Short mmCIF file of C-alpha atoms in Angstrom, two decimals:
data_model
loop_
_atom_site.label_atom_id
_atom_site.label_comp_id
_atom_site.label_asym_id
_atom_site.label_seq_id
_atom_site.Cartn_x
_atom_site.Cartn_y
_atom_site.Cartn_z
CA MET A 1 4.86 -20.26 -28.78
CA THR A 2 1.18 -21.04 -28.77
CA TRP A 3 -1.39 -18.37 -29.46
CA ARG A 4 -2.38 -18.45 -25.84
CA SER A 5 1.06 -17.61 -24.49
CA TRP A 6 1.31 -14.92 -27.17
CA LEU A 7 -1.90 -13.38 -25.86
CA VAL A 8 -0.74 -13.50 -22.24
CA TRP A 9 2.69 -12.06 -22.98
CA SER A 10 1.20 -9.15 -24.93
CA ALA A 11 -1.21 -8.50 -22.03
CA ILE A 12 1.75 -8.52 -19.63
CA GLY A 13 3.57 -6.10 -21.96
CA ALA A 14 0.55 -3.80 -22.06
CA VAL A 15 0.18 -3.75 -18.27
CA LEU A 16 3.90 -3.09 -17.82
CA ALA A 17 3.65 -0.22 -20.32
CA LEU A 18 0.76 1.16 -18.25
CA LEU A 19 2.97 1.04 -15.15
CA TYR A 20 6.16 2.41 -16.73
CA LEU A 21 4.67 5.11 -18.97
CA PRO A 22 4.07 7.52 -16.04
CA LEU A 23 7.76 7.40 -15.12
CA VAL A 24 8.75 9.26 -18.31
CA PRO A 25 6.94 12.66 -18.47
CA PRO A 26 8.61 14.29 -15.42
CA LEU A 27 12.00 13.79 -17.08
CA PHE A 28 10.90 15.73 -20.16
CA PHE A 29 9.38 18.60 -18.21
CA SER A 30 12.36 18.90 -15.90
CA LEU A 31 14.65 19.57 -18.90
CA LEU A 32 12.53 22.37 -20.37
CA PRO A 33 13.99 25.90 -20.13
CA GLU A 34 12.01 28.78 -18.67
CA THR A 35 11.79 30.72 -21.94
CA ALA A 36 12.24 29.66 -25.54
CA ALA A 37 15.36 31.88 -25.79
CA GLU A 38 17.40 29.60 -23.53
CA PRO A 39 19.24 26.50 -24.82
CA ALA A 40 16.79 23.63 -25.14
CA PRO A 41 17.54 20.85 -22.66
CA THR A 42 18.70 22.52 -19.47
CA LEU A 43 19.83 21.13 -16.15
CA ARG A 44 19.35 24.40 -14.27
CA TRP A 45 16.31 23.15 -12.29
CA TYR A 46 18.40 20.35 -10.87
CA VAL A 47 20.80 22.95 -9.48
CA GLU A 48 18.20 25.48 -8.49
CA MET A 49 16.04 23.17 -6.42
CA TRP A 50 18.78 22.79 -3.77
CA ARG A 51 18.59 26.52 -3.02
CA ASN A 52 15.17 25.97 -1.50
CA PRO A 53 15.63 25.47 2.27
CA LEU A 54 12.11 23.99 2.56
CA LEU A 55 13.09 21.18 0.23
CA THR A 56 16.49 20.44 1.76
CA GLY A 57 14.82 20.35 5.18
CA ALA A 58 12.22 17.95 3.80
CA VAL A 59 14.94 15.66 2.41
CA VAL A 60 16.61 15.51 5.84
CA THR A 61 13.29 14.77 7.59
CA SER A 62 12.41 12.07 5.05
CA LEU A 63 15.75 10.32 5.48
CA GLU A 64 15.69 10.55 9.29
CA ALA A 65 12.19 9.12 9.39
CA ALA A 66 12.88 6.38 6.82
CA VAL A 67 16.04 5.17 8.57
CA THR A 68 14.32 5.08 11.97
CA VAL A 69 11.31 3.24 10.52
CA ALA A 70 13.54 0.77 8.65
CA LEU A 71 15.49 -0.04 11.84
CA THR A 72 12.50 -0.30 14.20
CA THR A 73 9.73 -1.94 12.17
CA PRO A 74 11.44 -5.27 11.32
CA LEU A 75 12.29 -5.81 15.01
CA LEU A 76 8.71 -5.11 16.01
CA ALA A 77 7.49 -7.38 13.22
CA LEU A 78 9.83 -10.15 14.35
CA VAL A 79 8.56 -9.93 17.94
CA ALA A 80 4.98 -9.86 16.61
CA ALA A 81 5.61 -12.97 14.51
CA ILE A 82 6.99 -14.82 17.53
CA SER A 83 4.06 -13.66 19.65
CA ILE A 84 1.67 -15.08 17.04
CA ARG A 85 3.48 -18.37 17.43
CA GLU A 86 3.66 -18.44 21.21
CA LEU A 87 0.95 -16.34 22.82
CA LYS A 88 -2.72 -17.26 23.06
CA LEU A 89 -5.21 -16.14 20.40
CA PRO A 90 -2.83 -16.06 17.41
CA ARG A 91 -5.56 -15.15 14.94
CA LEU A 92 -6.65 -12.18 17.01
CA ILE A 93 -3.06 -10.92 17.25
CA LEU A 94 -2.60 -11.34 13.52
CA GLY A 95 -5.84 -9.50 12.78
CA LEU A 96 -4.78 -6.66 15.06
CA MET A 97 -1.36 -6.41 13.40
CA LEU A 98 -2.91 -6.28 9.92
CA LEU A 99 -5.37 -3.57 10.98
CA PRO A 100 -3.26 -0.62 9.68
CA LEU A 101 -3.52 -2.17 6.22
CA LEU A 102 -7.30 -2.17 6.36
CA VAL A 103 -7.97 1.26 7.81
CA PRO A 104 -8.12 3.85 5.00
CA GLY A 105 -5.10 6.17 5.10
CA ILE A 106 -7.08 9.33 5.68
CA SER A 107 -8.94 7.79 8.65
CA MET A 108 -5.70 6.60 10.20
CA GLY A 109 -4.20 10.06 9.79
CA ILE A 110 -7.20 11.82 11.34
CA ALA A 111 -7.47 9.36 14.24
CA THR A 112 -3.80 9.60 15.20
CA ALA A 113 -3.67 13.37 14.69
CA PHE A 114 -6.70 13.95 16.98
CA PHE A 115 -5.34 11.51 19.53
CA PHE A 116 -1.88 13.11 19.70
CA LYS A 117 -3.46 16.52 20.04
CA GLN A 118 -5.78 15.36 22.81
CA ILE A 119 -3.05 13.80 24.95
CA GLY A 120 -0.76 16.75 24.32
CA ILE A 121 1.91 15.31 22.04
CA ALA A 122 3.07 18.01 19.65
CA PRO A 123 3.61 17.05 16.00
CA SER A 124 7.27 16.19 15.46
CA LEU A 125 9.60 13.70 13.85
CA GLY A 126 8.41 11.31 16.57
CA THR A 127 4.76 11.43 15.52
CA ILE A 128 5.75 11.01 11.86
CA VAL A 129 7.82 7.95 12.77
CA ILE A 130 5.03 6.41 14.89
CA VAL A 131 2.46 6.72 12.11
CA GLN A 132 4.87 5.37 9.49
CA ILE A 133 5.83 2.39 11.68
CA LEU A 134 2.13 1.60 12.08
CA TRP A 135 1.75 1.75 8.30
CA ALA A 136 4.82 -0.40 7.54
CA LEU A 137 4.23 -2.97 10.31
CA PRO A 138 1.69 -5.22 8.51
CA PHE A 139 3.87 -5.41 5.39
CA ALA A 140 6.97 -6.16 7.45
CA LEU A 141 5.08 -8.78 9.45
CA LEU A 142 3.84 -10.55 6.32
CA VAL A 143 7.38 -10.65 4.92
CA VAL A 144 8.77 -12.04 8.20
CA LEU A 145 5.93 -14.57 8.55
CA THR A 146 6.53 -15.81 5.01
CA ALA A 147 10.20 -16.34 5.81
CA MET A 148 9.31 -18.07 9.10
CA SER A 149 6.88 -20.45 7.41
CA THR A 150 9.76 -21.98 5.45
CA TYR A 151 11.71 -22.65 8.66
CA ASP A 152 11.58 -26.23 9.87
CA PRO A 153 10.86 -26.32 13.66
CA VAL A 154 12.67 -29.67 13.86
CA LEU A 155 15.89 -27.64 13.79
CA THR A 156 14.90 -25.88 17.00
CA GLU A 157 14.16 -29.22 18.62
CA ALA A 158 17.54 -30.49 17.51
CA ALA A 159 19.15 -27.42 19.09
CA HIS A 160 17.29 -28.06 22.36
CA MET A 161 18.43 -31.67 22.35
CA SER A 162 21.99 -30.51 21.83
CA GLY A 163 21.62 -28.49 25.02
CA ALA A 164 20.82 -25.02 23.68
CA GLY A 165 18.38 -22.87 25.61
CA ARG A 166 15.43 -21.11 24.00
CA TRP A 167 17.29 -17.89 23.31
CA ARG A 168 20.42 -19.63 22.07
CA ALA A 169 18.42 -21.86 19.69
CA PHE A 170 16.63 -18.79 18.34
CA ARG A 171 19.73 -16.67 17.97
CA ASP A 172 22.06 -19.29 16.50
CA ILE A 173 19.69 -21.42 14.44
CA GLU A 174 16.39 -19.77 13.56
CA LEU A 175 17.39 -16.12 13.25
CA PRO A 176 20.18 -16.68 10.68
CA LEU A 177 17.82 -18.79 8.60
CA ILE A 178 14.99 -16.26 8.57
CA TRP A 179 17.34 -13.28 8.28
CA PRO A 180 16.51 -12.65 4.57
CA GLY A 181 12.92 -12.05 5.69
CA VAL A 182 14.01 -9.57 8.36
CA SER A 183 16.30 -7.62 6.02
CA GLY A 184 13.60 -7.73 3.32
CA ALA A 185 11.19 -6.26 5.85
CA ALA A 186 13.70 -3.46 6.54
CA THR A 187 14.00 -2.58 2.85
CA PHE A 188 10.24 -2.65 2.47
CA SER A 189 9.77 -0.43 5.55
CA PHE A 190 12.28 2.11 4.25
CA ILE A 191 10.50 2.40 0.91
CA LEU A 192 7.03 2.54 2.48
CA SER A 193 8.16 5.24 4.89
CA PHE A 194 9.81 7.29 2.18
CA ASN A 195 6.72 7.19 -0.01
CA GLU A 196 4.03 7.72 2.62
CA THR A 197 2.01 10.90 2.00
CA VAL A 198 -1.57 10.98 3.31
CA ARG A 199 -0.99 9.83 6.89
CA THR A 200 2.24 11.78 7.30
CA ALA A 201 0.66 15.02 6.10
CA LEU A 202 -1.81 14.95 9.01
CA VAL A 203 0.71 14.43 11.82
CA GLN A 204 3.78 16.30 10.57
CA GLY A 205 2.98 19.74 12.03
CA PRO A 206 5.56 22.28 10.87
CA LEU A 207 7.82 19.63 9.33
CA ASN A 208 7.74 18.36 5.75
CA THR A 209 8.89 15.16 4.13
CA VAL A 210 9.81 15.09 0.45
CA GLN A 211 6.45 13.57 -0.44
CA THR A 212 4.31 15.96 1.60
CA TYR A 213 6.43 18.84 0.25
CA ILE A 214 5.57 17.80 -3.33
CA TRP A 215 1.93 17.36 -2.41
CA SER A 216 1.47 20.69 -0.61
CA THR A 217 3.41 22.61 -3.27
CA TYR A 218 1.15 21.08 -5.92
CA LYS A 219 -1.97 22.07 -4.00
CA GLN A 220 -0.77 25.63 -3.30
CA ILE A 221 1.03 26.74 -6.46
CA GLY A 222 0.85 23.85 -8.89
CA LEU A 223 3.62 21.99 -10.62
CA SER A 224 6.85 23.74 -11.53
CA PRO A 225 10.05 22.72 -13.37
CA THR A 226 11.92 22.35 -10.08
CA LEU A 227 9.19 20.03 -8.82
CA TYR A 228 9.55 17.96 -12.00
CA ALA A 229 13.31 17.88 -11.46
CA LEU A 230 12.75 16.62 -7.91
CA MET A 231 10.33 13.94 -9.13
CA THR A 232 12.78 12.83 -11.81
CA LEU A 233 15.52 12.55 -9.23
CA LEU A 234 13.25 10.45 -6.99
CA ILE A 235 12.26 8.20 -9.91
CA LEU A 236 15.87 7.67 -11.01
CA LEU A 237 16.98 7.06 -7.42
CA THR A 238 14.23 4.51 -6.74
CA VAL A 239 14.64 2.64 -10.01
CA GLY A 240 18.45 2.73 -9.71
CA LEU A 241 18.57 1.57 -6.08
CA SER A 242 16.10 -1.25 -6.61
CA SER A 243 17.97 -2.43 -9.72
CA ILE A 244 21.24 -2.45 -7.77
CA ALA A 245 19.60 -4.35 -4.90
CA VAL A 246 18.34 -6.94 -7.38
CA ALA A 247 21.71 -7.23 -9.14
CA ILE A 248 23.49 -7.83 -5.83
CA ARG A 249 21.05 -10.55 -4.86
CA ARG A 250 21.50 -12.28 -8.24
CA VAL A 251 25.29 -12.49 -7.91
CA MET B 1 12.45 -18.11 36.70
CA ARG B 2 8.89 -16.78 36.90
CA LEU B 3 10.22 -13.27 36.59
CA LYS B 4 12.00 -14.28 33.40
CA LEU B 5 8.81 -15.73 32.02
CA LEU B 6 6.94 -12.55 32.84
CA ALA B 7 9.58 -10.42 31.12
CA ARG B 8 9.33 -12.65 28.09
CA ARG B 9 5.55 -12.30 27.95
CA LEU B 10 5.88 -8.53 28.28
CA LEU B 11 8.35 -8.35 25.45
CA LEU B 12 6.19 -10.52 23.24
CA SER B 13 3.09 -8.41 23.83
CA LEU B 14 4.92 -5.21 22.94
CA PRO B 15 3.73 -5.10 19.27
CA VAL B 16 0.15 -5.78 20.34
CA ALA B 17 0.36 -3.00 22.91
CA PHE B 18 1.86 -0.68 20.28
CA VAL B 19 -1.01 -1.18 17.84
CA ILE B 20 -3.71 -1.01 20.53
CA LEU B 21 -2.32 2.13 22.14
CA LEU B 22 -1.50 4.02 18.95
CA LEU B 23 -4.14 2.86 16.50
CA VAL B 24 -7.12 1.17 18.16
CA LEU B 25 -7.36 3.77 20.90
CA PRO B 26 -7.06 6.72 18.45
CA LEU B 27 -9.72 5.15 16.23
CA GLY B 28 -11.99 4.86 19.25
CA PHE B 29 -11.28 8.46 20.16
CA MET B 30 -12.13 9.50 16.58
CA VAL B 31 -15.56 7.90 16.99
CA VAL B 32 -16.01 9.85 20.25
CA VAL B 33 -15.03 13.12 18.52
CA SER B 34 -17.56 12.44 15.79
CA PHE B 35 -20.30 13.10 18.37
CA TRP B 36 -18.73 16.35 19.52
CA LYS B 37 -19.83 19.84 18.62
CA ARG B 38 -18.03 22.35 16.50
CA ALA B 39 -17.65 25.77 18.13
CA LEU B 40 -15.82 28.30 15.99
CA LEU B 41 -12.42 26.73 15.42
CA LYS B 42 -12.55 24.31 18.32
CA MET B 43 -14.18 21.03 19.18
CA VAL B 44 -16.41 20.92 22.25
CA PRO B 45 -17.25 17.62 23.96
CA ALA B 46 -20.93 16.83 23.52
CA PHE B 47 -23.19 14.02 22.42
CA GLU B 48 -24.81 15.05 19.19
CA LEU B 49 -25.83 13.18 16.10
CA SER B 50 -25.76 16.33 13.99
CA ASN B 51 -22.48 15.41 12.29
CA TYR B 52 -23.86 12.10 11.14
CA LEU B 53 -27.12 13.74 10.05
CA GLU B 54 -25.17 16.32 8.08
CA PHE B 55 -23.19 13.56 6.44
CA LEU B 56 -26.00 11.14 5.73
CA THR B 57 -28.65 13.57 4.53
CA GLY B 58 -26.63 15.95 2.38
CA THR B 59 -24.93 15.47 -0.97
CA ARG B 60 -22.12 13.74 0.86
CA LEU B 61 -24.07 10.51 0.91
CA SER B 62 -23.97 10.35 -2.89
CA VAL B 63 -20.21 10.90 -2.64
CA LEU B 64 -20.05 7.83 -0.42
CA GLY B 65 -22.08 5.87 -2.98
CA ARG B 66 -19.85 6.98 -5.82
CA SER B 67 -16.75 6.00 -3.84
CA PHE B 68 -18.15 2.52 -3.42
CA LEU B 69 -18.98 2.28 -7.11
CA VAL B 70 -15.62 3.55 -8.36
CA SER B 71 -13.71 1.30 -5.93
CA ILE B 72 -15.73 -1.76 -6.97
CA GLU B 73 -15.13 -0.96 -10.66
CA ALA B 74 -11.41 -0.40 -10.20
CA THR B 75 -11.00 -3.55 -8.07
CA THR B 76 -12.94 -5.68 -10.56
CA ILE B 77 -10.95 -4.43 -13.56
CA CYS B 78 -7.69 -4.97 -11.66
CA LEU B 79 -8.71 -8.51 -10.73
CA VAL B 80 -9.80 -9.40 -14.27
CA ILE B 81 -6.43 -8.25 -15.62
CA ALA B 82 -4.23 -9.44 -12.76
CA TYR B 83 -5.61 -12.96 -12.27
CA PRO B 84 -4.81 -14.37 -15.75
CA ILE B 85 -1.35 -12.79 -15.63
CA ALA B 86 -0.61 -14.19 -12.17
CA TYR B 87 -2.04 -17.56 -13.23
CA TYR B 88 0.13 -17.75 -16.33
CA LEU B 89 3.27 -16.62 -14.51
CA ALA B 90 2.74 -19.04 -11.63
CA ARG B 91 1.65 -22.11 -13.59
CA HIS B 92 3.02 -21.93 -17.13
CA ALA B 93 5.92 -19.47 -17.47
CA ARG B 94 9.51 -20.48 -16.78
CA PRO B 95 10.32 -19.62 -13.13
CA SER B 96 13.16 -17.31 -14.14
CA ALA B 97 10.91 -15.41 -16.56
CA ALA B 98 8.18 -15.20 -13.92
CA ARG B 99 10.61 -13.80 -11.36
CA LEU B 100 11.81 -11.18 -13.81
CA VAL B 101 8.27 -10.07 -14.65
CA MET B 102 7.29 -9.88 -10.97
CA LEU B 103 10.35 -7.72 -10.43
CA LEU B 104 9.35 -5.44 -13.29
CA PHE B 105 5.97 -5.09 -11.62
CA THR B 106 7.59 -4.10 -8.33
CA ILE B 107 9.89 -1.32 -9.50
CA PRO B 108 7.28 1.30 -10.57
CA PHE B 109 5.36 0.49 -7.39
CA LEU B 110 8.36 1.66 -5.38
CA VAL B 111 8.14 5.10 -7.01
CA ASN B 112 5.69 7.23 -5.05
CA TYR B 113 2.26 6.89 -6.58
CA VAL B 114 1.47 10.59 -6.30
CA ILE B 115 4.26 11.24 -8.79
CA ARG B 116 2.93 8.56 -11.12
CA VAL B 117 -0.56 10.01 -10.87
CA PHE B 118 0.76 13.49 -11.80
CA SER B 119 2.20 12.00 -14.98
CA TRP B 120 -1.20 10.75 -16.05
CA THR B 121 -2.52 14.32 -16.21
CA TYR B 122 0.01 14.95 -18.95
CA LEU B 123 -0.45 11.61 -20.72
CA LEU B 124 -4.26 11.86 -20.78
CA GLY B 125 -4.57 15.60 -21.42
CA ARG B 126 -5.87 17.25 -24.62
CA THR B 127 -2.34 17.76 -25.92
CA GLY B 128 -0.97 14.69 -24.19
CA LEU B 129 0.76 11.66 -25.59
CA ILE B 130 -2.35 9.51 -25.95
CA ASN B 131 -4.46 12.12 -27.75
CA LYS B 132 -1.54 13.00 -30.03
CA SER B 133 -1.01 9.36 -30.95
CA LEU B 134 -4.73 8.79 -31.55
CA ILE B 135 -4.86 11.78 -33.93
CA GLU B 136 -1.61 10.72 -35.59
CA ILE B 137 -2.91 7.23 -36.32
CA GLY B 138 -6.17 8.74 -37.54
CA ILE B 139 -8.55 7.03 -35.11
CA VAL B 140 -10.01 10.39 -34.06
CA SER B 141 -9.99 13.77 -35.82
CA GLY B 142 -9.78 15.99 -32.73
CA PRO B 143 -8.55 15.45 -29.16
CA VAL B 144 -10.73 13.23 -26.98
CA ASP B 145 -11.97 15.21 -23.96
CA TRP B 146 -13.14 12.50 -21.63
CA LEU B 147 -9.67 11.04 -21.14
CA LEU B 148 -8.78 13.50 -18.37
CA TYR B 149 -10.83 14.90 -15.47
CA SER B 150 -13.36 12.12 -15.73
CA ASP B 151 -14.33 8.77 -14.24
CA PHE B 152 -12.09 7.20 -16.86
CA ALA B 153 -9.02 9.12 -15.65
CA VAL B 154 -9.77 8.27 -12.01
CA LEU B 155 -10.07 4.58 -12.90
CA VAL B 156 -6.78 4.65 -14.84
CA GLY B 157 -5.08 6.31 -11.86
CA MET B 158 -6.44 3.79 -9.38
CA ILE B 159 -5.78 0.74 -11.52
CA SER B 160 -2.18 1.71 -12.21
CA SER B 161 -1.67 2.50 -8.51
CA TYR B 162 -3.07 -0.72 -7.08
CA MET B 163 -2.27 -3.30 -9.77
CA PRO B 164 1.00 -4.49 -8.18
CA PHE B 165 -0.80 -4.80 -4.84
CA MET B 166 -3.08 -7.37 -6.47
CA ILE B 167 -0.64 -9.35 -8.58
CA PHE B 168 1.55 -10.29 -5.63
CA PRO B 169 -0.93 -12.11 -3.39
CA LEU B 170 -2.48 -13.78 -6.45
CA TRP B 171 0.90 -14.98 -7.66
CA ILE B 172 1.92 -16.21 -4.21
CA SER B 173 -1.25 -18.24 -3.73
CA LEU B 174 -1.21 -19.67 -7.27
CA ALA B 175 2.47 -20.57 -7.14
CA GLY B 176 1.92 -22.32 -3.81
CA ILE B 177 -0.64 -24.79 -5.18
CA ASP B 178 0.72 -28.32 -5.43
CA HIS B 179 1.13 -29.21 -9.13
CA ARG B 180 0.24 -32.81 -8.38
CA LEU B 181 -3.35 -31.81 -7.58
CA GLY B 182 -3.87 -30.57 -11.13
CA GLU B 183 -2.20 -33.66 -12.53
CA ALA B 184 -4.39 -35.91 -10.40
CA SER B 185 -7.46 -34.08 -11.64
CA SER B 186 -6.54 -34.53 -15.31
CA MET B 187 -5.62 -38.17 -14.74
CA LEU B 188 -9.11 -38.64 -13.39
CA GLY B 189 -10.36 -37.36 -16.73
CA ALA B 190 -11.13 -33.71 -16.03
CA ARG B 191 -10.69 -31.23 -18.84
CA PRO B 192 -8.35 -28.27 -18.20
CA TRP B 193 -11.29 -25.93 -17.60
CA THR B 194 -12.90 -28.33 -15.11
CA THR B 195 -9.59 -28.69 -13.31
CA PHE B 196 -9.31 -24.91 -13.12
CA ARG B 197 -12.89 -24.47 -11.96
CA TYR B 198 -12.88 -27.14 -9.24
CA VAL B 199 -9.23 -27.39 -8.17
CA THR B 200 -7.08 -24.36 -8.96
CA LEU B 201 -9.63 -21.57 -8.54
CA PRO B 202 -10.91 -22.66 -5.09
CA LEU B 203 -7.35 -23.16 -3.87
CA SER B 204 -6.36 -19.68 -5.03
CA MET B 205 -9.30 -17.96 -3.30
CA PRO B 206 -7.26 -16.87 -0.24
CA GLY B 207 -4.97 -14.94 -2.61
CA VAL B 208 -7.97 -13.46 -4.43
CA PHE B 209 -9.38 -12.42 -1.08
CA ALA B 210 -6.16 -10.72 -0.02
CA ALA B 211 -5.83 -9.00 -3.41
CA ILE B 212 -9.38 -7.65 -3.28
CA ILE B 213 -8.89 -6.27 0.24
CA PHE B 214 -5.63 -4.51 -0.69
CA ALA B 215 -7.05 -2.90 -3.81
CA PHE B 216 -10.48 -2.05 -2.44
CA VAL B 217 -9.30 -0.43 0.79
CA GLY B 218 -6.68 1.52 -1.15
CA CYS B 219 -9.15 2.79 -3.74
CA PHE B 220 -11.84 3.57 -1.18
CA GLY B 221 -9.63 5.77 0.99
CA GLU B 222 -7.95 7.38 -2.01
CA SER B 223 -7.72 11.17 -1.82
CA ALA B 224 -4.88 12.08 -4.21
CA VAL B 225 -6.20 10.40 -7.37
CA PRO B 226 -9.61 12.17 -7.44
CA ILE B 227 -7.96 15.54 -6.70
CA ILE B 228 -5.37 15.21 -9.48
CA LEU B 229 -7.25 13.23 -12.13
CA GLY B 230 -10.91 13.87 -11.30
CA GLY B 231 -10.72 17.61 -11.86
CA VAL B 232 -12.53 20.41 -10.03
CA GLY B 233 -15.59 19.22 -8.16
CA TYR B 234 -14.87 15.52 -8.52
CA GLN B 235 -15.53 14.19 -5.05
CA LEU B 236 -14.80 10.83 -3.59
CA ILE B 237 -15.03 10.22 0.14
CA GLY B 238 -11.25 10.51 0.59
CA ASN B 239 -10.88 14.05 -0.74
CA GLU B 240 -14.27 15.02 0.72
CA ILE B 241 -12.82 14.28 4.16
CA THR B 242 -9.65 16.23 3.30
CA SER B 243 -11.64 19.29 2.26
CA THR B 244 -13.74 19.06 5.44
CA LEU B 245 -10.49 19.10 7.41
CA ASP B 246 -9.32 22.12 5.42
CA VAL B 247 -12.32 24.13 6.62
CA LEU B 248 -11.52 22.95 10.17
CA ASN B 249 -14.79 21.09 10.72
CA TYR B 250 -13.08 18.36 12.71
CA PRO B 251 -16.14 16.63 14.21
CA LEU B 252 -17.72 16.24 10.75
CA ALA B 253 -14.44 14.89 9.35
CA ALA B 254 -14.31 12.45 12.27
CA ALA B 255 -17.88 11.33 11.59
CA MET B 256 -17.20 10.72 7.90
CA SER B 257 -13.97 8.98 8.72
CA SER B 258 -15.73 6.77 11.28
CA VAL B 259 -18.34 5.72 8.73
CA VAL B 260 -15.62 4.85 6.20
CA THR B 261 -13.64 2.85 8.77
CA ALA B 262 -16.78 1.07 9.95
CA ALA B 263 -17.66 0.15 6.35
CA MET B 264 -14.18 -1.31 5.82
CA LEU B 265 -14.29 -3.29 9.06
CA ALA B 266 -17.76 -4.60 8.20
CA LEU B 267 -16.45 -5.84 4.85
CA LEU B 268 -13.53 -7.41 6.61
CA ALA B 269 -15.82 -9.18 9.08
CA LEU B 270 -17.89 -10.47 6.17
CA TRP B 271 -14.81 -11.88 4.50
CA TYR B 272 -13.62 -13.28 7.79
CA VAL B 273 -16.85 -15.24 8.12
CA ALA B 274 -17.06 -16.25 4.46
CA PHE B 275 -13.45 -17.36 4.12
CA ASP B 276 -11.41 -19.56 6.31
CA LEU B 277 -8.36 -17.46 7.16
CA ARG B 278 -6.58 -20.65 8.13
CA SER B 279 -6.28 -21.59 4.48
CA PHE B 280 -4.41 -18.34 3.92
CA LEU B 281 -2.11 -18.68 6.92
CA GLY B 282 -2.49 -22.39 7.42
CA LYS B 283 1.18 -23.14 7.30
CA ILE B 284 2.11 -20.63 9.96
CA LEU B 285 -0.79 -21.40 12.27
CA SER B 286 -0.66 -25.19 11.99
CA TRP B 287 3.02 -25.11 12.68
CA ARG B 288 2.22 -23.35 15.94
CA MET B 289 -0.03 -26.22 16.98
CA GLN B 290 2.72 -28.80 16.62
#
């Protein structure tokens, strides 16, 4: 190894440490007992947190929203990608689709919250889902577009020459080939939805997602062992699921 | 047949309609509200500039300035760290090693950033891991105070939140550059630095542009990081808007939010003029022309 690659690899190591270090402290705090008299590492907070109906409700809301967003957004992104290819003014359409990425989260939350209130739509799971789809759409679109850019349009022509109509050529030739992009967009949308905090908090009304629950509990009463236990669970779940997803793809 | 074509057009314009109806229209409405009046706990339609005057003449203007400064600092530091890493991974590392490292960058990004930011309060605190280690090694005799609830802490929070956002577009654009261009340049007698300066760097600019936008917009609208890591009284425009909402001054919040959005869109327009977006999406758009 040359000195230069040594330097780069140690920089990469340092940046990775910076990114992974914050994943550790919640685990420690979640295992601490309430008083020094109790046995040292305790799992009681992991049991106790499920007695809180606010939290269990938030888990249900989060999952409902994330599944809906993961099913809807890739389809919308796929249609958007095709519309960029076939409608007039592709650059304008693309710019419009990427807009949610460029509007600061707080502004997007305020704008949609005011708008829903003005036209009389009460905050609900529906408003949460709409805002999260808007947020996930540009990411999903970029993933789908990347997949589409590797598709060779000659194949569609070949399908036409073999007598396939537009829809048939798309369904039987192009869609299977760009499918990894579509399923990747779904995974991405699920994760983005599950993690969204700022925008969701402004349109959720009486509901709570796991993330907004953590956020509002922190602002009202501060961090507690049960909150640390919840965070640890989320960290383990995320890291575990993404590792499994990677392992499956490798095989 | 014409009916079918019409149905097809309608279906294809669905995403555009979705974004216009549920984002562009609400943003427009927000600008309208920013001219309204506040009456007790309600908003009353009016045409007043008082919200903007309140924003632009008070201390809030300095908050806006500080937000710009902090976001520029965080974005610059991120870029300086992320570019060499992305460059090395895309051009010199073995592809399998590069894929593994990119994956390692992705996983913490999938964990909600609010949770990661909470952890920094512990790591940077007076009795936290970093202070303990510094004292242990003997670099300092007592705990360092400016690690937490300071500009430094806010920068650490932002950089660790937005770093993966930057590495990806940089890596994609650098990995997409044809190796033969660099080879041609060195065959023509250019030194490695000259090749980088005149061939690789210009070709990677679309990725740099995307990376800067992602990080800057994220940092600029950030409201959780300054609340958690900045400490009491640390105001950036993001949490300033949140606290204005908390006291139910909706028209003022709308005015501030409009200014922030306008600033972002102005930056975007500038980039749009300065850079040719076609080089970023060339493949997709040129394919359409075929």
